[in-house]
PDB file of N, CA, C and O in Angstrom:
ATOM      1  N   UNK A   1      24.299 -24.526-176.603  1.00  0.00           N
ATOM      2  CA  UNK A   1      23.651 -24.369-175.263  1.00  0.00           C
ATOM      3  C   UNK A   1      22.858 -25.587-174.999  1.00  0.00           C
ATOM      4  O   UNK A   1      22.016 -25.997-175.703  1.00  0.00           O
ATOM      5  N   UNK A   2      23.086 -26.210-173.766  1.00  0.00           N
ATOM      6  CA  UNK A   2      22.348 -27.428-173.486  1.00  0.00           C
ATOM      7  C   UNK A   2      21.096 -26.957-172.583  1.00  0.00           C
ATOM      8  O   UNK A   2      20.906 -25.856-172.274  1.00  0.00           O
ATOM      9  N   UNK A   3      20.285 -28.051-172.249  1.00  0.00           N
ATOM     10  CA  UNK A   3      19.030 -27.785-171.555  1.00  0.00           C
ATOM     11  C   UNK A   3      19.265 -27.127-170.171  1.00  0.00           C
ATOM     12  O   UNK A   3      18.508 -26.303-169.749  1.00  0.00           O
ATOM     13  N   UNK A   4      20.272 -27.641-169.478  1.00  0.00           N
ATOM     14  CA  UNK A   4      20.613 -26.962-168.091  1.00  0.00           C
ATOM     15  C   UNK A   4      20.867 -25.564-168.245  1.00  0.00           C
ATOM     16  O   UNK A   4      20.459 -24.727-167.513  1.00  0.00           O
ATOM     17  N   UNK A   5      21.724 -25.216-169.245  1.00  0.00           N
ATOM     18  CA  UNK A   5      22.052 -23.754-169.498  1.00  0.00           C
ATOM     19  C   UNK A   5      20.823 -22.987-169.865  1.00  0.00           C
ATOM     20  O   UNK A   5      20.701 -21.776-169.377  1.00  0.00           O
ATOM     21  N   UNK A   6      19.963 -23.514-170.632  1.00  0.00           N
ATOM     22  CA  UNK A   6      18.686 -22.825-171.004  1.00  0.00           C
ATOM     23  C   UNK A   6      17.872 -22.552-169.872  1.00  0.00           C
ATOM     24  O   UNK A   6      17.378 -21.437-169.638  1.00  0.00           O
ATOM     25  N   UNK A   7      17.746 -23.532-168.953  1.00  0.00           N
ATOM     26  CA  UNK A   7      16.934 -23.370-167.768  1.00  0.00           C
ATOM     27  C   UNK A   7      17.569 -22.315-166.789  1.00  0.00           C
ATOM     28  O   UNK A   7      16.848 -21.584-166.153  1.00  0.00           O
ATOM     29  N   UNK A   8      18.904 -22.252-166.780  1.00  0.00           N
ATOM     30  CA  UNK A   8      19.575 -21.242-165.938  1.00  0.00           C
ATOM     31  C   UNK A   8      19.280 -19.838-166.520  1.00  0.00           C
ATOM     32  O   UNK A   8      18.977 -18.914-165.834  1.00  0.00           O
ATOM     33  N   UNK A   9      19.301 -19.726-167.875  1.00  0.00           N
ATOM     34  CA  UNK A   9      18.986 -18.410-168.485  1.00  0.00           C
ATOM     35  C   UNK A   9      17.523 -18.053-168.184  1.00  0.00           C
ATOM     36  O   UNK A   9      17.257 -16.863-167.949  1.00  0.00           O
ATOM     37  N   UNK A  10      16.622 -19.003-168.202  1.00  0.00           N
ATOM     38  CA  UNK A  10      15.229 -18.792-167.867  1.00  0.00           C
ATOM     39  C   UNK A  10      15.051 -18.209-166.440  1.00  0.00           C
ATOM     40  O   UNK A  10      14.223 -17.287-166.258  1.00  0.00           O
ATOM     41  N   UNK A  11      15.857 -18.675-165.554  1.00  0.00           N
ATOM     42  CA  UNK A  11      15.781 -18.115-164.187  1.00  0.00           C
ATOM     43  C   UNK A  11      16.203 -16.763-164.003  1.00  0.00           C
ATOM     44  O   UNK A  11      15.798 -15.952-163.177  1.00  0.00           O
ATOM     45  N   UNK A  12      17.036 -16.186-165.010  1.00  0.00           N
ATOM     46  CA  UNK A  12      17.596 -14.906-164.996  1.00  0.00           C
ATOM     47  C   UNK A  12      16.750 -13.845-165.747  1.00  0.00           C
ATOM     48  O   UNK A  12      17.057 -12.684-165.726  1.00  0.00           O
ATOM     49  N   UNK A  13      15.660 -14.261-166.399  1.00  0.00           N
ATOM     50  CA  UNK A  13      15.014 -13.354-167.241  1.00  0.00           C
ATOM     51  C   UNK A  13      14.284 -12.275-166.356  1.00  0.00           C
ATOM     52  O   UNK A  13      13.707 -12.542-165.405  1.00  0.00           O
ATOM     53  N   UNK A  14      14.447 -11.000-166.755  1.00  0.00           N
ATOM     54  CA  UNK A  14      13.931  -9.892-166.042  1.00  0.00           C
ATOM     55  C   UNK A  14      12.981  -8.947-166.979  1.00  0.00           C
ATOM     56  O   UNK A  14      12.469  -7.989-166.380  1.00  0.00           O
ATOM     57  N   UNK A  15      12.956  -9.230-168.164  1.00  0.00           N
ATOM     58  CA  UNK A  15      12.240  -8.365-169.064  1.00  0.00           C
ATOM     59  C   UNK A  15      11.584  -9.168-170.179  1.00  0.00           C
ATOM     60  O   UNK A  15      11.975 -10.232-170.589  1.00  0.00           O
ATOM     61  N   UNK A  16      10.619  -8.543-170.852  1.00  0.00           N
ATOM     62  CA  UNK A  16       9.920  -9.167-172.021  1.00  0.00           C
ATOM     63  C   UNK A  16      10.855  -9.411-173.085  1.00  0.00           C
ATOM     64  O   UNK A  16      10.855 -10.502-173.745  1.00  0.00           O
ATOM     65  N   UNK A  17      11.813  -8.559-173.302  1.00  0.00           N
ATOM     66  CA  UNK A  17      12.817  -8.733-174.468  1.00  0.00           C
ATOM     67  C   UNK A  17      13.758  -9.884-174.196  1.00  0.00           C
ATOM     68  O   UNK A  17      14.062 -10.629-175.127  1.00  0.00           O
ATOM     69  N   UNK A  18      14.224 -10.018-172.916  1.00  0.00           N
ATOM     70  CA  UNK A  18      15.062 -11.096-172.605  1.00  0.00           C
ATOM     71  C   UNK A  18      14.374 -12.415-172.898  1.00  0.00           C
ATOM     72  O   UNK A  18      15.003 -13.405-173.405  1.00  0.00           O
ATOM     73  N   UNK A  19      13.159 -12.507-172.463  1.00  0.00           N
ATOM     74  CA  UNK A  19      12.312 -13.739-172.668  1.00  0.00           C
ATOM     75  C   UNK A  19      12.183 -14.021-174.186  1.00  0.00           C
ATOM     76  O   UNK A  19      12.267 -15.181-174.600  1.00  0.00           O
ATOM     77  N   UNK A  20      11.845 -12.948-174.916  1.00  0.00           N
ATOM     78  CA  UNK A  20      11.639 -13.223-176.416  1.00  0.00           C
ATOM     79  C   UNK A  20      12.948 -13.705-177.039  1.00  0.00           C
ATOM     80  O   UNK A  20      12.868 -14.633-177.846  1.00  0.00           O
ATOM     81  N   UNK A  21      14.106 -13.112-176.680  1.00  0.00           N
ATOM     82  CA  UNK A  21      15.321 -13.572-177.232  1.00  0.00           C
ATOM     83  C   UNK A  21      15.662 -15.022-176.772  1.00  0.00           C
ATOM     84  O   UNK A  21      16.024 -15.759-177.682  1.00  0.00           O
ATOM     85  N   UNK A  22      15.364 -15.436-175.601  1.00  0.00           N
ATOM     86  CA  UNK A  22      15.626 -16.786-175.173  1.00  0.00           C
ATOM     87  C   UNK A  22      14.773 -17.727-175.890  1.00  0.00           C
ATOM     88  O   UNK A  22      15.273 -18.806-176.352  1.00  0.00           O
ATOM     89  N   UNK A  23      13.503 -17.444-176.069  1.00  0.00           N
ATOM     90  CA  UNK A  23      12.619 -18.297-176.800  1.00  0.00           C
ATOM     91  C   UNK A  23      13.005 -18.418-178.276  1.00  0.00           C
ATOM     92  O   UNK A  23      13.024 -19.461-178.908  1.00  0.00           O
ATOM     93  N   UNK A  24      13.404 -17.285-178.831  1.00  0.00           N
ATOM     94  CA  UNK A  24      13.815 -17.218-180.235  1.00  0.00           C
ATOM     95  C   UNK A  24      15.161 -18.022-180.448  1.00  0.00           C
ATOM     96  O   UNK A  24      15.305 -18.735-181.551  1.00  0.00           O
ATOM     97  N   UNK A  25      16.039 -17.932-179.562  1.00  0.00           N
ATOM     98  CA  UNK A  25      17.318 -18.605-179.659  1.00  0.00           C
ATOM     99  C   UNK A  25      17.228 -20.154-179.695  1.00  0.00           C
ATOM    100  O   UNK A  25      18.255 -20.883-179.977  1.00  0.00           O
ATOM    101  N   UNK A  26      16.160 -20.704-179.203  1.00  0.00           N
ATOM    102  CA  UNK A  26      16.019 -22.193-179.141  1.00  0.00           C
ATOM    103  C   UNK A  26      14.747 -22.584-179.803  1.00  0.00           C
ATOM    104  O   UNK A  26      13.780 -21.880-179.767  1.00  0.00           O
ATOM    105  N   UNK A  27      14.784 -23.832-180.351  1.00  0.00           N
ATOM    106  CA  UNK A  27      13.586 -24.368-180.870  1.00  0.00           C
ATOM    107  C   UNK A  27      13.235 -25.554-179.962  1.00  0.00           C
ATOM    108  O   UNK A  27      12.419 -26.396-180.367  1.00  0.00           O
ATOM    109  N   UNK A  28      13.770 -25.592-178.793  1.00  0.00           N
ATOM    110  CA  UNK A  28      13.465 -26.726-177.856  1.00  0.00           C
ATOM    111  C   UNK A  28      11.988 -26.546-177.331  1.00  0.00           C
ATOM    112  O   UNK A  28      11.477 -25.376-177.282  1.00  0.00           O
ATOM    113  N   UNK A  29      11.262 -27.566-177.189  1.00  0.00           N
ATOM    114  CA  UNK A  29       9.912 -27.480-176.692  1.00  0.00           C
ATOM    115  C   UNK A  29       9.964 -27.282-175.137  1.00  0.00           C
ATOM    116  O   UNK A  29      10.791 -27.800-174.479  1.00  0.00           O
ATOM    117  N   UNK A  30       9.130 -26.316-174.780  1.00  0.00           N
ATOM    118  CA  UNK A  30       9.033 -26.089-173.349  1.00  0.00           C
ATOM    119  C   UNK A  30       7.928 -27.012-172.727  1.00  0.00           C
ATOM    120  O   UNK A  30       6.973 -27.359-173.444  1.00  0.00           O
ATOM    121  N   UNK A  31       8.101 -27.427-171.533  1.00  0.00           N
ATOM    122  CA  UNK A  31       7.123 -28.385-170.889  1.00  0.00           C
ATOM    123  C   UNK A  31       6.776 -27.745-169.529  1.00  0.00           C
ATOM    124  O   UNK A  31       7.488 -26.974-168.909  1.00  0.00           O
ATOM    125  N   UNK A  32       5.560 -28.069-169.101  1.00  0.00           N
ATOM    126  CA  UNK A  32       5.055 -27.621-167.819  1.00  0.00           C
ATOM    127  C   UNK A  32       5.803 -28.320-166.739  1.00  0.00           C
ATOM    128  O   UNK A  32       5.959 -29.548-166.776  1.00  0.00           O
ATOM    129  N   UNK A  33       6.224 -27.670-165.666  1.00  0.00           N
ATOM    130  CA  UNK A  33       6.848 -28.268-164.510  1.00  0.00           C
ATOM    131  C   UNK A  33       5.943 -29.195-163.808  1.00  0.00           C
ATOM    132  O   UNK A  33       6.349 -30.330-163.443  1.00  0.00           O
ATOM    133  N   UNK A  34       4.667 -28.814-163.618  1.00  0.00           N
ATOM    134  CA  UNK A  34       3.697 -29.564-162.779  1.00  0.00           C
ATOM    135  C   UNK A  34       3.031 -30.678-163.630  1.00  0.00           C
ATOM    136  O   UNK A  34       2.802 -31.758-163.225  1.00  0.00           O
ATOM    137  N   UNK A  35       2.636 -30.269-164.864  1.00  0.00           N
ATOM    138  CA  UNK A  35       1.804 -31.144-165.714  1.00  0.00           C
ATOM    139  C   UNK A  35       2.583 -32.100-166.640  1.00  0.00           C
ATOM    140  O   UNK A  35       2.123 -33.060-167.182  1.00  0.00           O
ATOM    141  N   UNK A  36       3.825 -31.561-166.996  1.00  0.00           N
ATOM    142  CA  UNK A  36       4.651 -32.377-167.906  1.00  0.00           C
ATOM    143  C   UNK A  36       4.273 -32.247-169.297  1.00  0.00           C
ATOM    144  O   UNK A  36       4.771 -32.889-170.208  1.00  0.00           O
ATOM    145  N   UNK A  37       3.268 -31.465-169.543  1.00  0.00           N
ATOM    146  CA  UNK A  37       2.673 -31.277-170.946  1.00  0.00           C
ATOM    147  C   UNK A  37       3.542 -30.304-171.692  1.00  0.00           C
ATOM    148  O   UNK A  37       4.056 -29.413-171.150  1.00  0.00           O
ATOM    149  N   UNK A  38       3.591 -30.442-173.016  1.00  0.00           N
ATOM    150  CA  UNK A  38       4.295 -29.572-173.900  1.00  0.00           C
ATOM    151  C   UNK A  38       3.547 -28.252-174.041  1.00  0.00           C
ATOM    152  O   UNK A  38       2.308 -28.234-174.174  1.00  0.00           O
ATOM    153  N   UNK A  39       4.263 -27.144-173.907  1.00  0.00           N
ATOM    154  CA  UNK A  39       3.693 -25.823-173.983  1.00  0.00           C
ATOM    155  C   UNK A  39       3.396 -25.519-175.505  1.00  0.00           C
ATOM    156  O   UNK A  39       4.332 -25.676-176.349  1.00  0.00           O
ATOM    157  N   UNK A  40       2.191 -25.190-175.774  1.00  0.00           N
ATOM    158  CA  UNK A  40       1.824 -24.897-177.176  1.00  0.00           C
ATOM    159  C   UNK A  40       2.091 -23.463-177.582  1.00  0.00           C
ATOM    160  O   UNK A  40       2.770 -23.287-178.626  1.00  0.00           O
ATOM    161  N   UNK A  41       1.640 -22.576-176.900  1.00  0.00           N
ATOM    162  CA  UNK A  41       1.923 -21.175-177.212  1.00  0.00           C
ATOM    163  C   UNK A  41       2.387 -20.410-175.895  1.00  0.00           C
ATOM    164  O   UNK A  41       2.022 -20.754-174.770  1.00  0.00           O
ATOM    165  N   UNK A  42       3.162 -19.400-176.145  1.00  0.00           N
ATOM    166  CA  UNK A  42       3.603 -18.579-174.999  1.00  0.00           C
ATOM    167  C   UNK A  42       3.547 -17.118-175.549  1.00  0.00           C
ATOM    168  O   UNK A  42       4.094 -16.895-176.586  1.00  0.00           O
ATOM    169  N   UNK A  43       2.940 -16.273-174.778  1.00  0.00           N
ATOM    170  CA  UNK A  43       2.793 -14.861-175.103  1.00  0.00           C
ATOM    171  C   UNK A  43       3.473 -14.020-174.007  1.00  0.00           C
ATOM    172  O   UNK A  43       3.053 -14.231-172.832  1.00  0.00           O
ATOM    173  N   UNK A  44       4.355 -13.170-174.399  1.00  0.00           N
ATOM    174  CA  UNK A  44       5.092 -12.337-173.390  1.00  0.00           C
ATOM    175  C   UNK A  44       4.586 -10.907-173.698  1.00  0.00           C
ATOM    176  O   UNK A  44       4.812 -10.360-174.762  1.00  0.00           O
ATOM    177  N   UNK A  45       4.027 -10.293-172.619  1.00  0.00           N
ATOM    178  CA  UNK A  45       3.567  -8.897-172.777  1.00  0.00           C
ATOM    179  C   UNK A  45       3.400  -8.187-171.404  1.00  0.00           C
ATOM    180  O   UNK A  45       2.966  -8.816-170.527  1.00  0.00           O
ATOM    181  N   UNK A  46       4.029  -7.026-171.414  1.00  0.00           N
ATOM    182  CA  UNK A  46       3.970  -6.236-170.157  1.00  0.00           C
ATOM    183  C   UNK A  46       4.406  -6.881-168.969  1.00  0.00           C
ATOM    184  O   UNK A  46       3.770  -6.752-167.885  1.00  0.00           O
ATOM    185  N   UNK A  47       5.464  -7.658-169.125  1.00  0.00           N
ATOM    186  CA  UNK A  47       6.023  -8.328-167.821  1.00  0.00           C
ATOM    187  C   UNK A  47       5.309  -9.645-167.450  1.00  0.00           C
ATOM    188  O   UNK A  47       5.830 -10.234-166.425  1.00  0.00           O
ATOM    189  N   UNK A  48       4.371 -10.057-168.213  1.00  0.00           N
ATOM    190  CA  UNK A  48       3.699 -11.287-167.886  1.00  0.00           C
ATOM    191  C   UNK A  48       3.832 -12.329-169.044  1.00  0.00           C
ATOM    192  O   UNK A  48       3.935 -11.991-170.205  1.00  0.00           O
ATOM    193  N   UNK A  49       3.762 -13.574-168.682  1.00  0.00           N
ATOM    194  CA  UNK A  49       3.769 -14.688-169.659  1.00  0.00           C
ATOM    195  C   UNK A  49       2.456 -15.406-169.552  1.00  0.00           C
ATOM    196  O   UNK A  49       2.049 -15.754-168.489  1.00  0.00           O
ATOM    197  N   UNK A  50       1.869 -15.597-170.684  1.00  0.00           N
ATOM    198  CA  UNK A  50       0.680 -16.386-170.727  1.00  0.00           C
ATOM    199  C   UNK A  50       1.005 -17.592-171.649  1.00  0.00           C
ATOM    200  O   UNK A  50       1.541 -17.397-172.711  1.00  0.00           O
ATOM    201  N   UNK A  51       0.544 -18.750-171.185  1.00  0.00           N
ATOM    202  CA  UNK A  51       0.885 -19.928-171.937  1.00  0.00           C
ATOM    203  C   UNK A  51      -0.234 -20.950-171.903  1.00  0.00           C
ATOM    204  O   UNK A  51      -1.082 -20.935-171.059  1.00  0.00           O
ATOM    205  N   UNK A  52      -0.308 -21.833-172.968  1.00  0.00           N
ATOM    206  CA  UNK A  52      -1.200 -22.881-173.107  1.00  0.00           C
ATOM    207  C   UNK A  52      -0.513 -24.069-173.330  1.00  0.00           C
ATOM    208  O   UNK A  52       0.682 -24.131-173.836  1.00  0.00           O
ATOM    209  N   UNK A  53      -1.107 -25.252-173.077  1.00  0.00           N
ATOM    210  CA  UNK A  53      -0.462 -26.569-173.372  1.00  0.00           C
ATOM    211  C   UNK A  53      -1.152 -27.211-174.526  1.00  0.00           C
ATOM    212  O   UNK A  53      -2.355 -27.069-174.792  1.00  0.00           O
ATOM    213  N   UNK A  54      -0.378 -28.150-175.181  1.00  0.00           N
ATOM    214  CA  UNK A  54      -0.849 -28.953-176.253  1.00  0.00           C
ATOM    215  C   UNK A  54      -1.875 -29.908-175.698  1.00  0.00           C
ATOM    216  O   UNK A  54      -1.724 -30.513-174.688  1.00  0.00           O
ATOM    217  N   UNK A  55      -2.995 -30.139-176.408  1.00  0.00           N
ATOM    218  CA  UNK A  55      -4.071 -31.077-176.075  1.00  0.00           C
ATOM    219  C   UNK A  55      -4.508 -30.894-174.626  1.00  0.00           C
ATOM    220  O   UNK A  55      -4.782 -31.889-173.907  1.00  0.00           O
ATOM    221  N   UNK A  56      -4.684 -29.700-174.145  1.00  0.00           N
ATOM    222  CA  UNK A  56      -5.094 -29.465-172.749  1.00  0.00           C
ATOM    223  C   UNK A  56      -5.832 -28.087-172.685  1.00  0.00           C
ATOM    224  O   UNK A  56      -5.518 -27.203-173.538  1.00  0.00           O
ATOM    225  N   UNK A  57      -6.729 -27.966-171.849  1.00  0.00           N
ATOM    226  CA  UNK A  57      -7.473 -26.707-171.707  1.00  0.00           C
ATOM    227  C   UNK A  57      -6.842 -25.890-170.564  1.00  0.00           C
ATOM    228  O   UNK A  57      -7.214 -24.822-170.217  1.00  0.00           O
ATOM    229  N   UNK A  58      -5.624 -26.359-170.017  1.00  0.00           N
ATOM    230  CA  UNK A  58      -4.982 -25.669-168.997  1.00  0.00           C
ATOM    231  C   UNK A  58      -4.299 -24.425-169.568  1.00  0.00           C
ATOM    232  O   UNK A  58      -3.607 -24.499-170.590  1.00  0.00           O
ATOM    233  N   UNK A  59      -4.505 -23.294-168.914  1.00  0.00           N
ATOM    234  CA  UNK A  59      -3.869 -22.013-169.337  1.00  0.00           C
ATOM    235  C   UNK A  59      -3.160 -21.480-168.083  1.00  0.00           C
ATOM    236  O   UNK A  59      -3.619 -21.636-166.987  1.00  0.00           O
ATOM    237  N   UNK A  60      -2.037 -20.827-168.400  1.00  0.00           N
ATOM    238  CA  UNK A  60      -1.269 -20.309-167.278  1.00  0.00           C
ATOM    239  C   UNK A  60      -0.905 -18.883-167.537  1.00  0.00           C
ATOM    240  O   UNK A  60      -0.813 -18.372-168.635  1.00  0.00           O
ATOM    241  N   UNK A  61      -0.741 -18.141-166.466  1.00  0.00           N
ATOM    242  CA  UNK A  61      -0.282 -16.743-166.462  1.00  0.00           C
ATOM    243  C   UNK A  61       0.544 -16.426-165.332  1.00  0.00           C
ATOM    244  O   UNK A  61       0.204 -16.814-164.119  1.00  0.00           O
ATOM    245  N   UNK A  62       1.651 -15.789-165.492  1.00  0.00           N
ATOM    246  CA  UNK A  62       2.484 -15.453-164.346  1.00  0.00           C
ATOM    247  C   UNK A  62       3.471 -14.341-164.800  1.00  0.00           C
ATOM    248  O   UNK A  62       3.631 -14.077-166.001  1.00  0.00           O
ATOM    249  N   UNK A  63       4.129 -13.708-163.798  1.00  0.00           N
ATOM    250  CA  UNK A  63       5.122 -12.743-164.138  1.00  0.00           C
ATOM    251  C   UNK A  63       6.313 -13.490-164.703  1.00  0.00           C
ATOM    252  O   UNK A  63       6.647 -14.624-164.302  1.00  0.00           O
ATOM    253  N   UNK A  64       6.946 -12.811-165.718  1.00  0.00           N
ATOM    254  CA  UNK A  64       8.077 -13.518-166.388  1.00  0.00           C
ATOM    255  C   UNK A  64       9.236 -13.922-165.415  1.00  0.00           C
ATOM    256  O   UNK A  64       9.881 -14.920-165.716  1.00  0.00           O
ATOM    257  N   UNK A  65       9.389 -13.192-164.327  1.00  0.00           N
ATOM    258  CA  UNK A  65      10.424 -13.538-163.458  1.00  0.00           C
ATOM    259  C   UNK A  65      10.179 -14.838-162.696  1.00  0.00           C
ATOM    260  O   UNK A  65      11.053 -15.491-162.121  1.00  0.00           O
ATOM    261  N   UNK A  66       8.850 -15.245-162.696  1.00  0.00           N
ATOM    262  CA  UNK A  66       8.504 -16.448-161.996  1.00  0.00           C
ATOM    263  C   UNK A  66       8.355 -17.644-162.996  1.00  0.00           C
ATOM    264  O   UNK A  66       7.987 -18.760-162.576  1.00  0.00           O
ATOM    265  N   UNK A  67       8.487 -17.350-164.304  1.00  0.00           N
ATOM    266  CA  UNK A  67       8.075 -18.340-165.295  1.00  0.00           C
ATOM    267  C   UNK A  67       8.847 -19.642-165.175  1.00  0.00           C
ATOM    268  O   UNK A  67       8.307 -20.750-165.367  1.00  0.00           O
ATOM    269  N   UNK A  68      10.056 -19.651-164.673  1.00  0.00           N
ATOM    270  CA  UNK A  68      10.926 -20.823-164.456  1.00  0.00           C
ATOM    271  C   UNK A  68      10.343 -21.764-163.494  1.00  0.00           C
ATOM    272  O   UNK A  68      10.608 -22.984-163.501  1.00  0.00           O
ATOM    273  N   UNK A  69       9.346 -21.330-162.597  1.00  0.00           N
ATOM    274  CA  UNK A  69       8.719 -22.162-161.663  1.00  0.00           C
ATOM    275  C   UNK A  69       7.603 -22.993-162.306  1.00  0.00           C
ATOM    276  O   UNK A  69       7.073 -23.967-161.720  1.00  0.00           O
ATOM    277  N   UNK A  70       7.183 -22.546-163.510  1.00  0.00           N
ATOM    278  CA  UNK A  70       6.021 -23.184-164.189  1.00  0.00           C
ATOM    279  C   UNK A  70       6.383 -23.939-165.386  1.00  0.00           C
ATOM    280  O   UNK A  70       5.685 -24.847-165.784  1.00  0.00           O
ATOM    281  N   UNK A  71       7.314 -23.487-166.156  1.00  0.00           N
ATOM    282  CA  UNK A  71       7.835 -24.138-167.403  1.00  0.00           C
ATOM    283  C   UNK A  71       9.264 -24.382-167.416  1.00  0.00           C
ATOM    284  O   UNK A  71      10.009 -23.667-166.691  1.00  0.00           O
ATOM    285  N   UNK A  72       9.691 -25.365-168.154  1.00  0.00           N
ATOM    286  CA  UNK A  72      11.110 -25.607-168.330  1.00  0.00           C
ATOM    287  C   UNK A  72      11.347 -26.082-169.793  1.00  0.00           C
ATOM    288  O   UNK A  72      10.451 -26.454-170.520  1.00  0.00           O
ATOM    289  N   UNK A  73      12.582 -25.948-170.230  1.00  0.00           N
ATOM    290  CA  UNK A  73      13.013 -26.376-171.547  1.00  0.00           C
ATOM    291  C   UNK A  73      13.260 -27.901-171.537  1.00  0.00           C
ATOM    292  O   UNK A  73      13.615 -28.405-170.490  1.00  0.00           O
TER     293      UNK A  73
END
């Protein structure tokens, strides 16, 4: 699976389980769409994604259906 295919899969995520499987299937680093920084941690819970960036105090939170607008593989 290439980066383009991974990002297409990210757009289709509709549940916590789908997101967990997608993250598990790849060891690619995720990056912030706006900041370009590498995502350090991502927590998927109750339909929301919470994420932090490496070497940054920026924290993000969004519904998993919207996550592709904030992070990319």
